[in-house]
mmCIF file with all atom_site columns, C-alpha atoms in Angstrom:
data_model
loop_
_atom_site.group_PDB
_atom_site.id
_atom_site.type_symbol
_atom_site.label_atom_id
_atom_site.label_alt_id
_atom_site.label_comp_id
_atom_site.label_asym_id
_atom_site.label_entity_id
_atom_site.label_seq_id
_atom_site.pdbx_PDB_ins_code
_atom_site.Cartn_x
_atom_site.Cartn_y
_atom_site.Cartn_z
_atom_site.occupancy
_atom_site.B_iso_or_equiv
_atom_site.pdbx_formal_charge
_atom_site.auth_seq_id
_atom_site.auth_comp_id
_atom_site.auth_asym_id
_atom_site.auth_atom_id
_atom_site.pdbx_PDB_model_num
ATOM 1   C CA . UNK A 1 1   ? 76.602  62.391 110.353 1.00 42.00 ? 738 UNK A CA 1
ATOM 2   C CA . UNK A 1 2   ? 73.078  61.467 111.785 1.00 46.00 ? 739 UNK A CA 1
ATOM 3   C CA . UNK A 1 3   ? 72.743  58.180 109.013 1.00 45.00 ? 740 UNK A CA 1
ATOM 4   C CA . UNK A 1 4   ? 76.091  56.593 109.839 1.00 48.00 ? 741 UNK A CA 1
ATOM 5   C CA . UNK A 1 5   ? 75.510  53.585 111.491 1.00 63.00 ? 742 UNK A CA 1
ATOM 6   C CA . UNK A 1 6   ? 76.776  53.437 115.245 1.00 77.00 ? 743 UNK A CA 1
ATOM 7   C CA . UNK A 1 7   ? 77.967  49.980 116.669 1.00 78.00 ? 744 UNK A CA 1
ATOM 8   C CA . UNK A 1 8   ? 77.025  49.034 120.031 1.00 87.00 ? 745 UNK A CA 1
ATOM 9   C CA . UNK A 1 9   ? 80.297  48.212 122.735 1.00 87.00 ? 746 UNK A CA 1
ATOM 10  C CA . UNK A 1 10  ? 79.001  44.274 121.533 1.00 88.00 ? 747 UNK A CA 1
ATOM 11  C CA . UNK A 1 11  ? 79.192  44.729 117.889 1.00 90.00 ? 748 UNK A CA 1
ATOM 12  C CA . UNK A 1 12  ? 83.021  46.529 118.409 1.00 90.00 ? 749 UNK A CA 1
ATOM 13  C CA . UNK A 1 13  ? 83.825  42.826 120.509 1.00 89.00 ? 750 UNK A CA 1
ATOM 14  C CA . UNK A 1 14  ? 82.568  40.558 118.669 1.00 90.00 ? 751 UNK A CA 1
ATOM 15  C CA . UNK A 1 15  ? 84.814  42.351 115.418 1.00 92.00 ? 752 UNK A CA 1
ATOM 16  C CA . UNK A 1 16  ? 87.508  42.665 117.486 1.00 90.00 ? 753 UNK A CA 1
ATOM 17  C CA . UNK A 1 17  ? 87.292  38.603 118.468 1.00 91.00 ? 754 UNK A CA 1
ATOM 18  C CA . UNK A 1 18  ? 86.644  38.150 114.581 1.00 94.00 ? 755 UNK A CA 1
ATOM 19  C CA . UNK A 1 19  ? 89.934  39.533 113.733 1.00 93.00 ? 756 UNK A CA 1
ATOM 20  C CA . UNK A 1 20  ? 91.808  38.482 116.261 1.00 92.00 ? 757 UNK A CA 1
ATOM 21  C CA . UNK A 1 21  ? 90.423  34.577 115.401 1.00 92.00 ? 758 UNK A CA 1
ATOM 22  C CA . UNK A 1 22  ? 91.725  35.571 111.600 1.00 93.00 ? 759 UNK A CA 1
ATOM 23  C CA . UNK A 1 23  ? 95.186  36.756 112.946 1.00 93.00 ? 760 UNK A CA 1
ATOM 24  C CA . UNK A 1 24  ? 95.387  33.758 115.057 1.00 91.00 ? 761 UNK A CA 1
ATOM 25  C CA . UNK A 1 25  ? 94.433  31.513 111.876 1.00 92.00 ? 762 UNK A CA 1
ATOM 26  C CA . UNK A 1 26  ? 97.426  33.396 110.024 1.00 93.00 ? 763 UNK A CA 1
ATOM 27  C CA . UNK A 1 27  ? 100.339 33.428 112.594 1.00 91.00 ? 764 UNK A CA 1
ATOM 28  C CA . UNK A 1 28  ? 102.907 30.392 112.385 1.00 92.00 ? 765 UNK A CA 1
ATOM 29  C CA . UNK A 1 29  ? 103.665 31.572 115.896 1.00 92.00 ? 766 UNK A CA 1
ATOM 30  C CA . UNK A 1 30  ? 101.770 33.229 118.835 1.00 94.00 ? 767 UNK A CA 1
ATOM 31  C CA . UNK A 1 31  ? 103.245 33.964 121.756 1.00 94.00 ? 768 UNK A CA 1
ATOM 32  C CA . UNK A 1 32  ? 102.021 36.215 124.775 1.00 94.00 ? 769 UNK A CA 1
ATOM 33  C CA . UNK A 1 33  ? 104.062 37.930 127.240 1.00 94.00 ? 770 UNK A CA 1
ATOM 34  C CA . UNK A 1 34  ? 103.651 40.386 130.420 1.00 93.00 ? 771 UNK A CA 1
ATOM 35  C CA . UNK A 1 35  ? 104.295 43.963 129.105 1.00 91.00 ? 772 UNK A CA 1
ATOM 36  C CA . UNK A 1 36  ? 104.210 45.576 132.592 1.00 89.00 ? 773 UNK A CA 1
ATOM 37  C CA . UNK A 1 37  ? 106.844 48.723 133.180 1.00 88.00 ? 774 UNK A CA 1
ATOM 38  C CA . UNK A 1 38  ? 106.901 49.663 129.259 1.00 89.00 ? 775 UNK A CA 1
ATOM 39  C CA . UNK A 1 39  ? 105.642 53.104 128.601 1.00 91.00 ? 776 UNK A CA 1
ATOM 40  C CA . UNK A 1 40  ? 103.659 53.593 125.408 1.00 91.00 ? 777 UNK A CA 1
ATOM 41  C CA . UNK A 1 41  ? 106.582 55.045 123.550 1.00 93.00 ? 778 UNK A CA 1
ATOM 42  C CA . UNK A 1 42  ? 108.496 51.773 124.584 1.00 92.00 ? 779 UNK A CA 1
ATOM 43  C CA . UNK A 1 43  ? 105.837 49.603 123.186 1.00 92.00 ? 780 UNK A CA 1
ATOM 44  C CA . UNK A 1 44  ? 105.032 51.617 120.318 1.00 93.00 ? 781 UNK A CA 1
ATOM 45  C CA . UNK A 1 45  ? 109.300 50.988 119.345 1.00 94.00 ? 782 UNK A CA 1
ATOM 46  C CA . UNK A 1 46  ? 108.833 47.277 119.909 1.00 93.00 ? 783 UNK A CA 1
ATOM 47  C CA . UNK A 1 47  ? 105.432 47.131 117.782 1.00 94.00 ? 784 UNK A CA 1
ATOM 48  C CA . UNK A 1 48  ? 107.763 49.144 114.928 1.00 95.00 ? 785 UNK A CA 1
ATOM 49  C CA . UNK A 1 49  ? 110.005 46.329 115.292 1.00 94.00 ? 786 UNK A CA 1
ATOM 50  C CA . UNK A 1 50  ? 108.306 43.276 115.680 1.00 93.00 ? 787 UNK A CA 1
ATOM 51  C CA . UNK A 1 51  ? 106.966 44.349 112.087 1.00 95.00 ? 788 UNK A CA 1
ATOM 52  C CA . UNK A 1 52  ? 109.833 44.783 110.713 1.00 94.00 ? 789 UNK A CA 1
ATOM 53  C CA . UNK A 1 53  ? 110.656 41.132 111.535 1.00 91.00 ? 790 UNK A CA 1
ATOM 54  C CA . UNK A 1 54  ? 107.526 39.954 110.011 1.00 91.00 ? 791 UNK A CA 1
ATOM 55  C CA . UNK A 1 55  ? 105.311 39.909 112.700 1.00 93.00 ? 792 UNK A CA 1
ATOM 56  C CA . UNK A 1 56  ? 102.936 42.312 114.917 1.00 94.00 ? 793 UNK A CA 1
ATOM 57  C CA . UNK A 1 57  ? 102.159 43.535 118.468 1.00 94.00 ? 794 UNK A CA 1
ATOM 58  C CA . UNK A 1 58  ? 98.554  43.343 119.491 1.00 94.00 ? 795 UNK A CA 1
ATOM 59  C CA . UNK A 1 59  ? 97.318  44.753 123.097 1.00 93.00 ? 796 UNK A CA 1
ATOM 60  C CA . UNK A 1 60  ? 93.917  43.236 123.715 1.00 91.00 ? 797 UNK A CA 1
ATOM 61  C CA . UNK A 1 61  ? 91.932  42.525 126.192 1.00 91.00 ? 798 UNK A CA 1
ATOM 62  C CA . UNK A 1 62  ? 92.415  39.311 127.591 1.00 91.00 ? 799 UNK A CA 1
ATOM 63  C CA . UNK A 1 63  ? 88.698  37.854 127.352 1.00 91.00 ? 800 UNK A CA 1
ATOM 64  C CA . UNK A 1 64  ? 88.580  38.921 124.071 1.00 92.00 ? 801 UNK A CA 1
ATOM 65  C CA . UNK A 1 65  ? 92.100  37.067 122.782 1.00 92.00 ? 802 UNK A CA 1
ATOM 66  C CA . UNK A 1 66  ? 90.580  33.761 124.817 1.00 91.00 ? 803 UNK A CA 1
ATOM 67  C CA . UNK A 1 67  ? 87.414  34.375 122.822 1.00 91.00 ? 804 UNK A CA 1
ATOM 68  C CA . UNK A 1 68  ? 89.249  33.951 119.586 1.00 91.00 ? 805 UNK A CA 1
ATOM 69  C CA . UNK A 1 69  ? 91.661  31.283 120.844 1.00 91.00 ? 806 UNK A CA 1
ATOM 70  C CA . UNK A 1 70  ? 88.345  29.361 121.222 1.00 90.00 ? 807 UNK A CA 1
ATOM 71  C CA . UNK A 1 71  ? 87.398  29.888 118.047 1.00 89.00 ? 808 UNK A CA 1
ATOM 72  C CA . UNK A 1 72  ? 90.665  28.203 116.486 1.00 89.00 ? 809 UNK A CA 1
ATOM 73  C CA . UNK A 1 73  ? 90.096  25.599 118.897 1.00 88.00 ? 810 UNK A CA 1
ATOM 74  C CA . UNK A 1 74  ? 93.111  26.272 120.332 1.00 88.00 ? 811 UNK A CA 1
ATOM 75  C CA . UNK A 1 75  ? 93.486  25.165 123.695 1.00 83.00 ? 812 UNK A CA 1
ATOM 76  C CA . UNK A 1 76  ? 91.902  27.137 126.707 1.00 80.00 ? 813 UNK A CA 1
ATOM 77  C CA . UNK A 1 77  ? 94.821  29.627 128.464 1.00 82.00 ? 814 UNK A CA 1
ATOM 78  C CA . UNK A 1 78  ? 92.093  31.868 129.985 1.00 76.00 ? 815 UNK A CA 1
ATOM 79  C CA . UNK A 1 79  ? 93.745  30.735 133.536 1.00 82.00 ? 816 UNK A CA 1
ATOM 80  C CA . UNK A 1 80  ? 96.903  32.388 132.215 1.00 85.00 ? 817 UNK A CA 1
ATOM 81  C CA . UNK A 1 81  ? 95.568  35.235 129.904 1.00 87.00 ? 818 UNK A CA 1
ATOM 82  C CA . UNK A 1 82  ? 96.127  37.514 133.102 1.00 88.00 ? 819 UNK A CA 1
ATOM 83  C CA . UNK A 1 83  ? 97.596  41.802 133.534 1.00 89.00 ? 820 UNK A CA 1
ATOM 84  C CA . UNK A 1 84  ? 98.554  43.616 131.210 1.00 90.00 ? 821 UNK A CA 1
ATOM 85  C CA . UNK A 1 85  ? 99.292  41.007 128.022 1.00 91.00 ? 822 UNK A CA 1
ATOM 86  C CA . UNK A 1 86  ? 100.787 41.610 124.864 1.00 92.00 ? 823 UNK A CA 1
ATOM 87  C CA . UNK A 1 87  ? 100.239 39.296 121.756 1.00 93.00 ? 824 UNK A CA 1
ATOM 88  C CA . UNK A 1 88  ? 102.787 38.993 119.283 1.00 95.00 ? 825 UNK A CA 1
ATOM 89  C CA . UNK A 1 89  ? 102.135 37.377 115.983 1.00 95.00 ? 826 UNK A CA 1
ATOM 90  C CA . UNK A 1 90  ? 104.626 35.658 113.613 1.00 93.00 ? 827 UNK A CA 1
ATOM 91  C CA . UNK A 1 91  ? 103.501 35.375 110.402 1.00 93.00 ? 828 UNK A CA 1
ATOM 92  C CA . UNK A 1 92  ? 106.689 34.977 107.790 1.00 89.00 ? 829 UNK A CA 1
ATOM 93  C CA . UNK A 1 93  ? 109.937 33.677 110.226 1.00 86.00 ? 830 UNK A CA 1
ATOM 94  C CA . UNK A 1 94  ? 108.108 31.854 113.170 1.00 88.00 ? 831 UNK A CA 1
ATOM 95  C CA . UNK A 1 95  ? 111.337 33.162 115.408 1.00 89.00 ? 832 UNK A CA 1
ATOM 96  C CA . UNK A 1 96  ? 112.352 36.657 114.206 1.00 90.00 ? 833 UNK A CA 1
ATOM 97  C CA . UNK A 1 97  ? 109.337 38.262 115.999 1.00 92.00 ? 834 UNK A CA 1
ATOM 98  C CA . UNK A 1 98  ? 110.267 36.129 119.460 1.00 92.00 ? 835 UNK A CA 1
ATOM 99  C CA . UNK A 1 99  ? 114.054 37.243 118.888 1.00 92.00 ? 836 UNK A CA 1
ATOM 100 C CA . UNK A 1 100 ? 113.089 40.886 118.437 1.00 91.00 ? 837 UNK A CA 1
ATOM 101 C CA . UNK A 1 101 ? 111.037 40.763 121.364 1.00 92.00 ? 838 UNK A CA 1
ATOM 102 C CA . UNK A 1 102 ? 113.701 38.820 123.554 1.00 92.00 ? 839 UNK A CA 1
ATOM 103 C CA . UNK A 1 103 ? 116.014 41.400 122.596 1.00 90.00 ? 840 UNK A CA 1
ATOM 104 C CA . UNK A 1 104 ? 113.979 44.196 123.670 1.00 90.00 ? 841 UNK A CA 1
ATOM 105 C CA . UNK A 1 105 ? 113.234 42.428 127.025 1.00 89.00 ? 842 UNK A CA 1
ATOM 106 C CA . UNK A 1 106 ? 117.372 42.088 127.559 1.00 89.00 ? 843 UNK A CA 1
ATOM 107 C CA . UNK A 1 107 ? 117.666 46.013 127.381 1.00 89.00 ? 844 UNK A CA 1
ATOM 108 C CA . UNK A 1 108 ? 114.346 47.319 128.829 1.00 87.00 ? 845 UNK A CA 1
ATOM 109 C CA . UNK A 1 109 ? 113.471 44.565 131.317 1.00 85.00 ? 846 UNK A CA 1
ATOM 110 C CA . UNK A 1 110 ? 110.168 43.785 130.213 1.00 85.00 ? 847 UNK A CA 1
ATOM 111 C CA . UNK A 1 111 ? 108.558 41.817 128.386 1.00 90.00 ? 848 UNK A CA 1
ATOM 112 C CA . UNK A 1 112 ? 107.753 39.108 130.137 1.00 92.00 ? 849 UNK A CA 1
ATOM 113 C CA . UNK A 1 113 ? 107.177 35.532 127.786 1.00 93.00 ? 850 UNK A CA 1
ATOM 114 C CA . UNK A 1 114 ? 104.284 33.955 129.207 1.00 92.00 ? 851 UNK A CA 1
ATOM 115 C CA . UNK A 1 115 ? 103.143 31.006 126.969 1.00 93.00 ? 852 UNK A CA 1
ATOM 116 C CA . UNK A 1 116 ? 102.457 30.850 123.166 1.00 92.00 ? 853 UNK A CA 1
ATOM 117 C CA . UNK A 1 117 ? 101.515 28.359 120.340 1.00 93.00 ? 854 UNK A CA 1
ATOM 118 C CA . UNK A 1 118 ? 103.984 27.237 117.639 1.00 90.00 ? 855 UNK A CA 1
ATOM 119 C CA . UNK A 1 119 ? 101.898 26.263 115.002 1.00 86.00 ? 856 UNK A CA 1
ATOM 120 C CA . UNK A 1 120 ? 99.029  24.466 116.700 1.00 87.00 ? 857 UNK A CA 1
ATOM 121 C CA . UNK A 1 121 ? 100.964 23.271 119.475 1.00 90.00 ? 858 UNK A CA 1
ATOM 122 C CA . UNK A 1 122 ? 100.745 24.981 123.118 1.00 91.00 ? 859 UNK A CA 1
ATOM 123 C CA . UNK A 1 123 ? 104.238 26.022 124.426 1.00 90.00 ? 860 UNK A CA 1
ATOM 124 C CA . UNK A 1 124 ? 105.542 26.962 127.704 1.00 90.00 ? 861 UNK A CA 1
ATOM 125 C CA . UNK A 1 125 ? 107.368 30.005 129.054 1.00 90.00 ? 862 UNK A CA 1
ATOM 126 C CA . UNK A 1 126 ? 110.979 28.455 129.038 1.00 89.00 ? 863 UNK A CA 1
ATOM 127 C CA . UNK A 1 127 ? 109.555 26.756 125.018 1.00 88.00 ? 864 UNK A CA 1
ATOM 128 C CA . UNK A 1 128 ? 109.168 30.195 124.347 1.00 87.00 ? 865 UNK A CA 1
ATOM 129 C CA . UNK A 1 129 ? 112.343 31.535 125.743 1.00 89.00 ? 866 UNK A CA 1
ATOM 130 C CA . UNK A 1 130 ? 114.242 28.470 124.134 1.00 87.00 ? 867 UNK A CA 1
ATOM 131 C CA . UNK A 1 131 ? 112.515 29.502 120.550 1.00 86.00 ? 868 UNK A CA 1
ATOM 132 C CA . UNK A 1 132 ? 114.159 33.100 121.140 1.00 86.00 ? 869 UNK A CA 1
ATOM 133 C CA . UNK A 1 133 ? 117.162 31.931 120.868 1.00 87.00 ? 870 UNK A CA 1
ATOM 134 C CA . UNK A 1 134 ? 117.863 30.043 117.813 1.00 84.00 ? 871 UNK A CA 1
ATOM 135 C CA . UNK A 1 135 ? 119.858 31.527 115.568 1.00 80.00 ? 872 UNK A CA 1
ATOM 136 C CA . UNK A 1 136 ? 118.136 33.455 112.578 1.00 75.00 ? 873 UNK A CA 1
ATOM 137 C CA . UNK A 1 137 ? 117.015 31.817 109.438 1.00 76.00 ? 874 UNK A CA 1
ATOM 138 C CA . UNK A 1 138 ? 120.285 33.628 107.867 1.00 80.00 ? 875 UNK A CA 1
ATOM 139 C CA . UNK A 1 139 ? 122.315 32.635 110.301 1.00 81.00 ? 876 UNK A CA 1
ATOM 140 C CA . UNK A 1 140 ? 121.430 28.825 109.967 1.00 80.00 ? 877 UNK A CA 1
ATOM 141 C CA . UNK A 1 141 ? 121.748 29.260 106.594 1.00 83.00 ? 878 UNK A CA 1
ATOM 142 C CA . UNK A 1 142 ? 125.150 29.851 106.414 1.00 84.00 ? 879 UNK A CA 1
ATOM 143 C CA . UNK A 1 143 ? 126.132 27.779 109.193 1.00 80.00 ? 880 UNK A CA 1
ATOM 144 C CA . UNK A 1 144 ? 124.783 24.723 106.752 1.00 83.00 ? 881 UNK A CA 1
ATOM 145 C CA . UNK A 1 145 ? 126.440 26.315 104.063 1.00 83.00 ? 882 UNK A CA 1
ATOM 146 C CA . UNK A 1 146 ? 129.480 26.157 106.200 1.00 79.00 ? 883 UNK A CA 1
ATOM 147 C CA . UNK A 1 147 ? 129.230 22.442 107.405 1.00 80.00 ? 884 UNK A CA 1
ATOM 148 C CA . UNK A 1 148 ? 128.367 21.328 103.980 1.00 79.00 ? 885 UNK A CA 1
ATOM 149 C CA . UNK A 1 149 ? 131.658 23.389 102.028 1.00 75.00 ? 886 UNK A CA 1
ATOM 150 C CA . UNK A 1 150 ? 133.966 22.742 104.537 1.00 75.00 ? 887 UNK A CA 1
ATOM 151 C CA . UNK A 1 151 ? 134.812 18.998 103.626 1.00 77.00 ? 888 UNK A CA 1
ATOM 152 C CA . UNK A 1 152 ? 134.834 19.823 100.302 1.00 77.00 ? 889 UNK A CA 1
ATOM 153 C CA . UNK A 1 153 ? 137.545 23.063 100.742 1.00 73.00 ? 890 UNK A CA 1
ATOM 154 C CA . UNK A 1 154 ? 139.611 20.889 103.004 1.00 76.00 ? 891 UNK A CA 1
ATOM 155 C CA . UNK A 1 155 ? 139.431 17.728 99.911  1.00 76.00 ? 892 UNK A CA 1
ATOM 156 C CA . UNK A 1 156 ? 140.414 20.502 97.283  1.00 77.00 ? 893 UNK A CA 1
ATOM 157 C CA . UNK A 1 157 ? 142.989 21.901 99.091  1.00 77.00 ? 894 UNK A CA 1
ATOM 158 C CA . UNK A 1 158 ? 144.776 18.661 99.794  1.00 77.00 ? 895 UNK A CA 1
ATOM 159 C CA . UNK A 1 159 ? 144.544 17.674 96.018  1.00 77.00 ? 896 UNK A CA 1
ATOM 160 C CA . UNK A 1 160 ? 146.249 21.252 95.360  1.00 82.00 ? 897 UNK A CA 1
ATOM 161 C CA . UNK A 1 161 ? 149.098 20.283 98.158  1.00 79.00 ? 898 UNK A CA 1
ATOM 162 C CA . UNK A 1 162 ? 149.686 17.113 95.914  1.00 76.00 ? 899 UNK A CA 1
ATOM 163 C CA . UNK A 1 163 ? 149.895 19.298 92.912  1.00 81.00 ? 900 UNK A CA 1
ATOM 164 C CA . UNK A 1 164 ? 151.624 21.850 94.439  1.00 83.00 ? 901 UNK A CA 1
ATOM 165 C CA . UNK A 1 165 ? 154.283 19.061 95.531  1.00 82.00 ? 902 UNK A CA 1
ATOM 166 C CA . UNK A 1 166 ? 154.695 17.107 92.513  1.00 81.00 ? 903 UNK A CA 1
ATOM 167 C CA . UNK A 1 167 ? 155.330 20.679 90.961  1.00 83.00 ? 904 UNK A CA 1
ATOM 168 C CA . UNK A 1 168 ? 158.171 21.197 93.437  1.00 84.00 ? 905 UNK A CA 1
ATOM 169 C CA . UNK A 1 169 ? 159.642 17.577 93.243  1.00 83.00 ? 906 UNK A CA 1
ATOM 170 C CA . UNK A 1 170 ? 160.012 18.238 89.073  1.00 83.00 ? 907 UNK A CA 1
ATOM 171 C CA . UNK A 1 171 ? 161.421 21.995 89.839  1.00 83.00 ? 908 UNK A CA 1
ATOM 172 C CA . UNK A 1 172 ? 163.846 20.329 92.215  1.00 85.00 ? 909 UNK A CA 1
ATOM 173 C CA . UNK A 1 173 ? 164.717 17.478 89.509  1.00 83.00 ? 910 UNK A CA 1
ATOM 174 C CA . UNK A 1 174 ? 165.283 20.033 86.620  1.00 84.00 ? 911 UNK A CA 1
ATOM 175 C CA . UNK A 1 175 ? 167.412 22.256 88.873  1.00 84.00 ? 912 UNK A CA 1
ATOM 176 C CA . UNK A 1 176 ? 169.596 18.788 88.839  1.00 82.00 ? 913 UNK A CA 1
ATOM 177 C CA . UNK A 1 177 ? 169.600 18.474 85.445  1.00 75.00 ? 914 UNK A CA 1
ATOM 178 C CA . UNK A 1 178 ? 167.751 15.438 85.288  1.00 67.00 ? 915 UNK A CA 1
#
């Protein structure tokens, strides 16, 4: 125990900054929001969650996220990096994390969507509430699958009402004896 190696409260931050800068780098979306009023079993749910959607809950503090924001050369937010702020990290859907988190807001009250960056691009609180709720990737997906079969069942079905009444007109004209 006496050789291990003990790093200094400077050491921990500047590691902490370096990974944060590398999760930054990572995310296609970051977005921060106000988690004041969860309890710790509240936020650990919405951390289980916000993975499952492809993305991940960080609790830092806030000199130390504006450290790494820096370091992407991402725009400075240290003005609004205030209280208690949650980072939440996108990094396969850009919107599945936001939705999650949006969800959990509806039901619990809290979070709170402060500001965030899609891509490289700095977005605003009502950006980020707009981005919450698109539709899922899914969901878009079949609504173009949709759009794009619907012409085509409506076009095949009136060929088949042709058929269908030619059919009739020679059941009707055999019937006659014709």
């Amino acid at each position: 125990m006496k050789n291990q190696k003990t790093l200094s409260a400077r050491q921990i931050k500047e590691e902490t900054v370096k990974t944060l800068a590398e999760k930054i780098k990572k995310a296609k979306t970051l977005v921060f929001a106000d988690y004041h009023g969860l309890t710790a079993l509240q936020i650990s749910d919405l951390r289980r969650k916000i993975k499952a959607a492809g993305g991940e809950l960080v609790v830092t503090k806030n000199t130390l996220m504006a450290r790494a924001l820096e370091s992407n050369q991402l725009p400075d937010t240290s003005n609004q990096l205030t209280g208690p702020t949650a980072s939440i990290f996108a990094y396969e859907d850009e919107i599945a994390p936001l939705k999650v988190t949006a969800d959990s807001a509806k039901t619990l009250g809290s979070p709170k969507f402060k500001f965030g960056f899609f891509g490289r691009d700095f977005i605003d609180m009502t950006s980020v509430e707009l981005l919450a709720k698109i539709p899922s990737r899914p969901e878009l997906n079949a609504q173009v699958v949709g759009t794009l079969s619907s012409p085509i069942y409506n076009f095949v079905y009136v060929l088949w009402a042709n058929i269908r009444n030619l059919v009739s007109v020679f059941d009707q004209l055999s019937k006659k004896g014709v």
